[in-house]
Amino acid sequence: MKTAFVFSGQGAQYIGMGKEFYDNFDVAKNVFDMADKELEMKISDVCFNGPIEELSLTEITQPAILTTSYAILKVLEEKGIKADVTAGLSLGEYNALLYSGSLNFSDAVKLVKKRGKYMQEAVPEGRGKMAALIGMSIEDVNKLICDLSNDGVIEAANYNCPGQIVISGEKYVIEKAVELAKEYGAKKAVLLPVSAPFHSSLLKPAGEKLKGDLENITIKKPNIDLISNVTADVIKEEDIKKLLVKQVYNSVYWEQSIEKMLNDGVTNFIEIGPGKSLSAFIKKTAKKHKINIDIQNIERVSDLEKLSIK
């Protein structure tokens, strides 16, 4: 049986995340201490105590989630828990890169802070929006996007799981899509409380800025299979930087990434970091393909007691 480590992205943050691990494991404390040093700020204090307004700022959220997830990962590694393949949703892909040995934490935590800043600055506040479309097929979402494309920027941002696709683009077009979604087969359409139209072409300037920073960073060959958000396939060393740039403004093919892992024989998934959204997405994808899987989420110390690798 193959095991996958998967890592959550932005939106999973909450006050207090990672504190139990910081208090109970030296290896986790060292990660938070290193993040504080590299960022020249107490990111640990923001994770543990807030305020939520600061923790929710994109350039703070991204290094905060990266640090929390990496601290938990180091505890699992210390306990001898290993995976055969790894992936992360959007920001979470950086944690997957850390686990694969392609990136070091010192570079990663500074890089994602810049990534968050660039993403926030790419579009003036209030111009962009995102929405989740529930119960629609990919074909119906594509038809909705096509029918509204002349009105402005509207694109598929995240293919999360069967029946859940997130769209992104200019505010008025996304709001119009939400109003019309039920006519195209949606059970529900919800505007998301995000500050920018992530994973849309409007974020291309952010990707280009990130490209400049990536030129100064050393990327190593992954030591295990790592599935890319952009291609939903195993990433090649020479493509990592290019795909990280594209990932900022391209669709995230999460459902397809999970399908790739399922097809490769992965039946045990461990979601590492805050939140449980990935577990829900993976369950729905596995159910669609009638594949029995085990899913465990590790975000609190008590979760370690339930952890099992069969």
mmCIF file of C-alpha atoms in Angstrom, residues 40-287:
data_model
loop_
_atom_site.group_PDB
_atom_site.id
_atom_site.type_symbol
_atom_site.label_atom_id
_atom_site.label_comp_id
_atom_site.label_asym_id
_atom_site.label_seq_id
_atom_site.Cartn_x
_atom_site.Cartn_y
_atom_site.Cartn_z
ATOM 1 C CA GLU A 40 12.747 38.836 11.058
ATOM 2 C CA MET A 41 9.327 38.799 12.732
ATOM 3 C CA LYS A 42 7.492 36.647 15.282
ATOM 4 C CA ILE A 43 5.430 34.598 12.848
ATOM 5 C CA SER A 44 5.080 32.064 15.680
ATOM 6 C CA ASP A 45 3.289 34.640 17.832
ATOM 7 C CA VAL A 46 0.863 35.469 14.996
ATOM 8 C CA CYS A 47 0.134 31.738 14.492
ATOM 9 C CA PHE A 48 -0.453 31.116 18.194
ATOM 10 C CA ASN A 49 -2.124 34.366 19.301
ATOM 11 C CA GLY A 50 -3.328 36.285 16.246
ATOM 12 C CA PRO A 51 -4.920 38.698 15.752
ATOM 13 C CA ILE A 52 -6.900 36.950 13.015
ATOM 14 C CA GLU A 53 -6.785 40.112 10.876
ATOM 15 C CA GLU A 54 -2.993 39.865 10.710
ATOM 16 C CA LEU A 55 -2.973 36.086 10.293
ATOM 17 C CA SER A 56 -5.376 36.482 7.350
ATOM 18 C CA LEU A 57 -3.110 38.887 5.442
ATOM 19 C CA THR A 58 -1.902 36.901 2.419
ATOM 20 C CA GLU A 59 1.780 37.675 2.954
ATOM 21 C CA ILE A 60 1.463 36.496 6.580
ATOM 22 C CA THR A 61 -0.920 33.591 5.965
ATOM 23 C CA GLN A 62 1.358 31.880 3.473
ATOM 24 C CA PRO A 63 4.526 31.653 5.618
ATOM 25 C CA ALA A 64 2.362 30.910 8.680
ATOM 26 C CA ILE A 65 0.724 27.851 7.096
ATOM 27 C CA LEU A 66 3.998 26.728 5.514
ATOM 28 C CA THR A 67 5.742 26.905 8.906
ATOM 29 C CA THR A 68 2.954 25.133 10.794
ATOM 30 C CA SER A 69 2.727 22.310 8.259
ATOM 31 C CA TYR A 70 6.507 21.904 8.124
ATOM 32 C CA ALA A 71 6.758 21.773 11.924
ATOM 33 C CA ILE A 72 4.192 18.950 11.995
ATOM 34 C CA LEU A 73 5.964 17.202 9.117
ATOM 35 C CA LYS A 74 9.255 17.231 11.046
ATOM 36 C CA VAL A 75 7.516 15.545 14.003
ATOM 37 C CA LEU A 76 6.201 12.806 11.687
ATOM 38 C CA GLU A 77 9.666 12.341 10.204
ATOM 39 C CA GLU A 78 11.123 12.086 13.705
ATOM 40 C CA LYS A 79 8.627 9.288 14.370
ATOM 41 C CA GLY A 80 9.706 7.459 11.238
ATOM 42 C CA ILE A 81 6.507 8.074 9.239
ATOM 43 C CA LYS A 82 7.251 8.230 5.511
ATOM 44 C CA ALA A 83 5.358 8.664 2.252
ATOM 45 C CA ASP A 84 5.841 7.357 -1.286
ATOM 46 C CA VAL A 85 4.432 10.428 -3.004
ATOM 47 C CA THR A 86 3.529 13.989 -2.040
ATOM 48 C CA ALA A 87 1.455 16.954 -3.226
ATOM 49 C CA GLY A 88 0.038 20.175 -1.861
ATOM 50 C CA LEU A 89 -2.821 22.427 -2.881
ATOM 51 C CA SER A 90 -1.502 25.776 -4.135
ATOM 52 C CA LEU A 91 0.651 27.104 -1.258
ATOM 53 C CA GLY A 92 0.795 23.526 0.061
ATOM 54 C CA GLU A 93 2.930 22.546 -2.927
ATOM 55 C CA TYR A 94 5.838 24.328 -1.227
ATOM 56 C CA ASN A 95 5.518 21.957 1.738
ATOM 57 C CA ALA A 96 5.518 19.057 -0.716
ATOM 58 C CA LEU A 97 8.731 20.466 -2.198
ATOM 59 C CA LEU A 98 10.214 20.633 1.306
ATOM 60 C CA TYR A 99 9.306 17.013 1.983
ATOM 61 C CA SER A 100 10.765 15.904 -1.350
ATOM 62 C CA GLY A 101 14.085 17.586 -0.522
ATOM 63 C CA SER A 102 13.842 19.942 -3.511
ATOM 64 C CA LEU A 103 13.727 23.105 -1.429
ATOM 65 C CA ASN A 104 15.157 24.098 1.930
ATOM 66 C CA PHE A 105 13.025 25.740 4.600
ATOM 67 C CA SER A 106 15.112 28.903 4.872
ATOM 68 C CA ASP A 107 14.484 29.685 1.197
ATOM 69 C CA ALA A 108 10.874 28.474 1.203
ATOM 70 C CA VAL A 109 9.565 30.545 4.123
ATOM 71 C CA LYS A 110 10.981 33.778 2.696
ATOM 72 C CA LEU A 111 9.840 32.893 -0.802
ATOM 73 C CA VAL A 112 6.192 32.275 0.162
ATOM 74 C CA LYS A 113 6.055 35.542 2.099
ATOM 75 C CA LYS A 114 7.076 37.321 -1.099
ATOM 76 C CA ARG A 115 4.661 35.147 -3.085
ATOM 77 C CA GLY A 116 1.823 36.259 -0.814
ATOM 78 C CA LYS A 117 2.827 39.901 -1.126
ATOM 79 C CA TYR A 118 3.026 39.738 -4.916
ATOM 80 C CA MET A 119 -0.339 37.963 -5.163
ATOM 81 C CA GLN A 120 -1.999 40.568 -2.966
ATOM 82 C CA GLU A 121 -0.489 43.487 -4.886
ATOM 83 C CA ALA A 122 -1.218 42.128 -8.392
ATOM 84 C CA VAL A 123 -4.849 43.235 -8.406
ATOM 85 C CA PRO A 124 -6.263 46.350 -6.687
ATOM 86 C CA GLU A 125 -8.417 45.415 -3.700
ATOM 87 C CA GLY A 126 -12.061 45.027 -4.659
ATOM 88 C CA ARG A 127 -11.423 44.323 -8.342
ATOM 89 C CA GLY A 128 -11.084 40.546 -8.107
ATOM 90 C CA LYS A 129 -13.264 37.803 -6.650
ATOM 91 C CA MET A 130 -13.520 34.026 -6.325
ATOM 92 C CA ALA A 131 -16.534 31.743 -5.942
ATOM 93 C CA ALA A 132 -17.145 28.059 -5.290
ATOM 94 C CA LEU A 133 -19.566 26.271 -7.604
ATOM 95 C CA ILE A 134 -21.105 23.191 -5.987
ATOM 96 C CA GLY A 135 -22.722 20.304 -7.857
ATOM 97 C CA MET A 136 -21.624 21.311 -11.357
ATOM 98 C CA SER A 137 -19.777 19.156 -13.857
ATOM 99 C CA ILE A 138 -16.560 20.398 -15.440
ATOM 100 C CA GLU A 139 -18.427 20.675 -18.761
ATOM 101 C CA ASP A 140 -21.159 22.877 -17.258
ATOM 102 C CA VAL A 141 -18.602 25.108 -15.535
ATOM 103 C CA ASN A 142 -16.720 25.492 -18.810
ATOM 104 C CA LYS A 143 -19.970 26.466 -20.557
ATOM 105 C CA LEU A 144 -20.733 29.089 -17.898
ATOM 106 C CA ILE A 145 -17.201 30.487 -18.220
ATOM 107 C CA CYS A 146 -17.451 30.537 -22.013
ATOM 108 C CA ASP A 147 -20.824 32.314 -21.970
ATOM 109 C CA LEU A 148 -19.525 35.046 -19.634
ATOM 110 C CA SER A 149 -16.006 35.407 -21.028
ATOM 111 C CA ASN A 150 -16.902 38.436 -23.135
ATOM 112 C CA ASP A 151 -17.949 40.293 -19.976
ATOM 113 C CA GLY A 152 -14.470 40.155 -18.419
ATOM 114 C CA VAL A 153 -11.984 37.773 -16.853
ATOM 115 C CA ILE A 154 -13.548 34.558 -15.532
ATOM 116 C CA GLU A 155 -11.556 31.344 -15.238
ATOM 117 C CA ALA A 156 -11.535 28.021 -13.417
ATOM 118 C CA ALA A 157 -9.118 28.404 -10.502
ATOM 119 C CA ASN A 158 -9.376 25.132 -8.549
ATOM 120 C CA TYR A 159 -10.679 21.732 -9.571
ATOM 121 C CA ASN A 160 -11.018 20.571 -5.970
ATOM 122 C CA CYS A 161 -13.068 17.401 -6.296
ATOM 123 C CA PRO A 162 -16.093 16.043 -8.164
ATOM 124 C CA GLY A 163 -18.828 18.659 -7.868
ATOM 125 C CA GLN A 164 -16.661 21.449 -6.472
ATOM 126 C CA ILE A 165 -14.903 23.886 -8.759
ATOM 127 C CA VAL A 166 -13.716 27.365 -7.808
ATOM 128 C CA ILE A 167 -13.839 30.194 -10.339
ATOM 129 C CA SER A 168 -11.755 33.348 -10.232
ATOM 130 C CA GLY A 169 -11.626 36.646 -12.064
ATOM 131 C CA GLU A 170 -13.010 40.159 -12.150
ATOM 132 C CA LYS A 171 -15.504 40.903 -9.379
ATOM 133 C CA TYR A 172 -18.550 41.820 -11.443
ATOM 134 C CA VAL A 173 -18.186 38.790 -13.745
ATOM 135 C CA ILE A 174 -17.771 36.344 -10.856
ATOM 136 C CA GLU A 175 -20.809 37.872 -9.116
ATOM 137 C CA LYS A 176 -22.794 37.443 -12.323
ATOM 138 C CA ALA A 177 -21.647 33.806 -12.560
ATOM 139 C CA VAL A 178 -22.887 33.169 -9.020
ATOM 140 C CA GLU A 179 -26.291 34.615 -9.940
ATOM 141 C CA LEU A 180 -26.546 32.438 -13.048
ATOM 142 C CA ALA A 181 -24.919 29.250 -11.718
ATOM 143 C CA LYS A 182 -28.137 27.393 -10.857
ATOM 144 C CA GLU A 183 -29.306 27.816 -14.452
ATOM 145 C CA TYR A 184 -26.191 25.856 -15.441
ATOM 146 C CA GLY A 185 -26.788 23.027 -12.975
ATOM 147 C CA ALA A 186 -25.215 24.260 -9.743
ATOM 148 C CA LYS A 187 -26.742 23.157 -6.448
ATOM 149 C CA LYS A 188 -25.048 26.103 -4.778
ATOM 150 C CA ALA A 189 -22.732 28.991 -5.664
ATOM 151 C CA VAL A 190 -20.885 30.912 -2.975
ATOM 152 C CA LEU A 191 -18.630 33.963 -3.130
ATOM 153 C CA LEU A 192 -15.441 33.270 -1.171
ATOM 154 C CA PRO A 193 -13.984 35.639 1.441
ATOM 155 C CA VAL A 194 -10.623 36.063 -0.284
ATOM 156 C CA SER A 195 -8.686 39.215 -0.997
ATOM 157 C CA ALA A 196 -7.621 38.549 -4.583
ATOM 158 C CA PRO A 197 -8.582 36.484 -7.673
ATOM 159 C CA PHE A 198 -6.029 33.725 -7.058
ATOM 160 C CA HIS A 199 -5.099 31.271 -9.813
ATOM 161 C CA SER A 200 -6.374 33.484 -12.615
ATOM 162 C CA SER A 201 -4.543 35.306 -15.411
ATOM 163 C CA LEU A 202 -4.980 38.531 -13.406
ATOM 164 C CA LEU A 203 -2.200 37.192 -11.151
ATOM 165 C CA LYS A 204 0.345 36.872 -13.965
ATOM 166 C CA PRO A 205 2.314 39.941 -12.748
ATOM 167 C CA ALA A 206 2.760 38.171 -9.400
ATOM 168 C CA GLY A 207 4.089 35.090 -11.154
ATOM 169 C CA GLU A 208 6.609 37.170 -13.078
ATOM 170 C CA LYS A 209 7.896 38.782 -9.864
ATOM 171 C CA LEU A 210 8.198 35.372 -8.241
ATOM 172 C CA LYS A 211 10.175 34.185 -11.261
ATOM 173 C CA GLY A 212 12.869 36.726 -10.422
ATOM 174 C CA ASP A 213 13.171 35.454 -6.855
ATOM 175 C CA LEU A 214 13.255 31.813 -7.962
ATOM 176 C CA GLU A 215 16.293 32.532 -10.140
ATOM 177 C CA ASN A 216 18.341 33.000 -6.948
ATOM 178 C CA ILE A 217 17.156 29.795 -5.279
ATOM 179 C CA THR A 218 18.671 26.335 -5.567
ATOM 180 C CA ILE A 219 16.224 23.573 -6.472
ATOM 181 C CA LYS A 220 17.281 19.960 -6.083
ATOM 182 C CA LYS A 221 15.928 16.801 -7.683
ATOM 183 C CA PRO A 222 12.918 15.470 -5.710
ATOM 184 C CA ASN A 223 13.774 12.306 -3.803
ATOM 185 C CA ILE A 224 10.190 11.016 -4.105
ATOM 186 C CA ASP A 225 7.377 11.556 -6.615
ATOM 187 C CA LEU A 226 5.839 15.017 -6.314
ATOM 188 C CA ILE A 227 2.617 15.777 -8.185
ATOM 189 C CA SER A 228 2.350 19.253 -9.738
ATOM 190 C CA ASN A 229 -0.775 21.419 -9.372
ATOM 191 C CA VAL A 230 -0.350 22.636 -12.943
ATOM 192 C CA THR A 231 0.095 19.301 -14.736
ATOM 193 C CA ALA A 232 -1.437 16.791 -12.279
ATOM 194 C CA ASP A 233 1.602 14.649 -13.026
ATOM 195 C CA VAL A 234 4.984 13.839 -11.511
ATOM 196 C CA ILE A 235 7.166 16.934 -11.542
ATOM 197 C CA LYS A 236 10.611 16.895 -13.203
ATOM 198 C CA GLU A 237 13.511 18.710 -11.571
ATOM 199 C CA GLU A 238 14.112 20.957 -14.577
ATOM 200 C CA ASP A 239 10.459 22.057 -14.637
ATOM 201 C CA ILE A 240 9.992 22.964 -10.950
ATOM 202 C CA LYS A 241 10.767 26.699 -11.154
ATOM 203 C CA LYS A 242 8.736 27.160 -14.340
ATOM 204 C CA LEU A 243 5.740 25.361 -12.828
ATOM 205 C CA LEU A 244 5.914 27.345 -9.569
ATOM 206 C CA VAL A 245 5.646 30.538 -11.628
ATOM 207 C CA LYS A 246 2.714 29.191 -13.664
ATOM 208 C CA GLN A 247 1.024 27.851 -10.525
ATOM 209 C CA VAL A 248 0.363 31.425 -9.317
ATOM 210 C CA TYR A 249 -1.944 32.230 -12.242
ATOM 211 C CA ASN A 250 -2.949 28.794 -13.565
ATOM 212 C CA SER A 251 -5.738 26.453 -12.519
ATOM 213 C CA VAL A 252 -4.990 24.045 -9.668
ATOM 214 C CA TYR A 253 -5.791 20.505 -10.844
ATOM 215 C CA TRP A 254 -6.273 18.956 -7.416
ATOM 216 C CA GLU A 255 -8.949 16.404 -8.322
ATOM 217 C CA GLN A 256 -6.815 15.261 -11.241
ATOM 218 C CA SER A 257 -3.712 15.096 -8.993
ATOM 219 C CA ILE A 258 -5.559 12.794 -6.594
ATOM 220 C CA GLU A 259 -6.742 10.678 -9.524
ATOM 221 C CA LYS A 260 -3.120 10.327 -10.613
ATOM 222 C CA MET A 261 -2.158 9.086 -7.137
ATOM 223 C CA LEU A 262 -5.116 6.698 -6.954
ATOM 224 C CA ASN A 263 -4.204 5.288 -10.374
ATOM 225 C CA ASP A 264 -0.647 4.781 -9.143
ATOM 226 C CA GLY A 265 -1.876 2.676 -6.209
ATOM 227 C CA VAL A 266 -1.967 5.242 -3.385
ATOM 228 C CA THR A 267 -4.617 4.200 -0.856
ATOM 229 C CA ASN A 268 -3.373 5.901 2.310
ATOM 230 C CA PHE A 269 -3.458 9.699 2.539
ATOM 231 C CA ILE A 270 -2.125 11.807 5.409
ATOM 232 C CA GLU A 271 -3.173 15.457 5.380
ATOM 233 C CA ILE A 272 -0.562 17.487 7.256
ATOM 234 C CA GLY A 273 -1.288 20.954 8.619
ATOM 235 C CA PRO A 274 -4.287 23.092 9.546
ATOM 236 C CA GLY A 275 -7.765 22.185 8.352
ATOM 237 C CA LYS A 276 -9.402 19.087 6.909
ATOM 238 C CA SER A 277 -10.575 20.326 3.516
ATOM 239 C CA LEU A 278 -8.176 18.170 1.509
ATOM 240 C CA SER A 279 -9.433 15.044 3.253
ATOM 241 C CA ALA A 280 -12.975 15.893 2.158
ATOM 242 C CA PHE A 281 -11.842 16.495 -1.440
ATOM 243 C CA ILE A 282 -9.895 13.222 -1.529
ATOM 244 C CA LYS A 283 -12.817 11.198 -0.125
ATOM 245 C CA LYS A 284 -15.144 12.514 -2.833
ATOM 246 C CA THR A 285 -12.624 11.802 -5.591
ATOM 247 C CA ALA A 286 -11.982 8.259 -4.330
ATOM 248 C CA LYS A 287 -15.732 7.635 -3.999
#
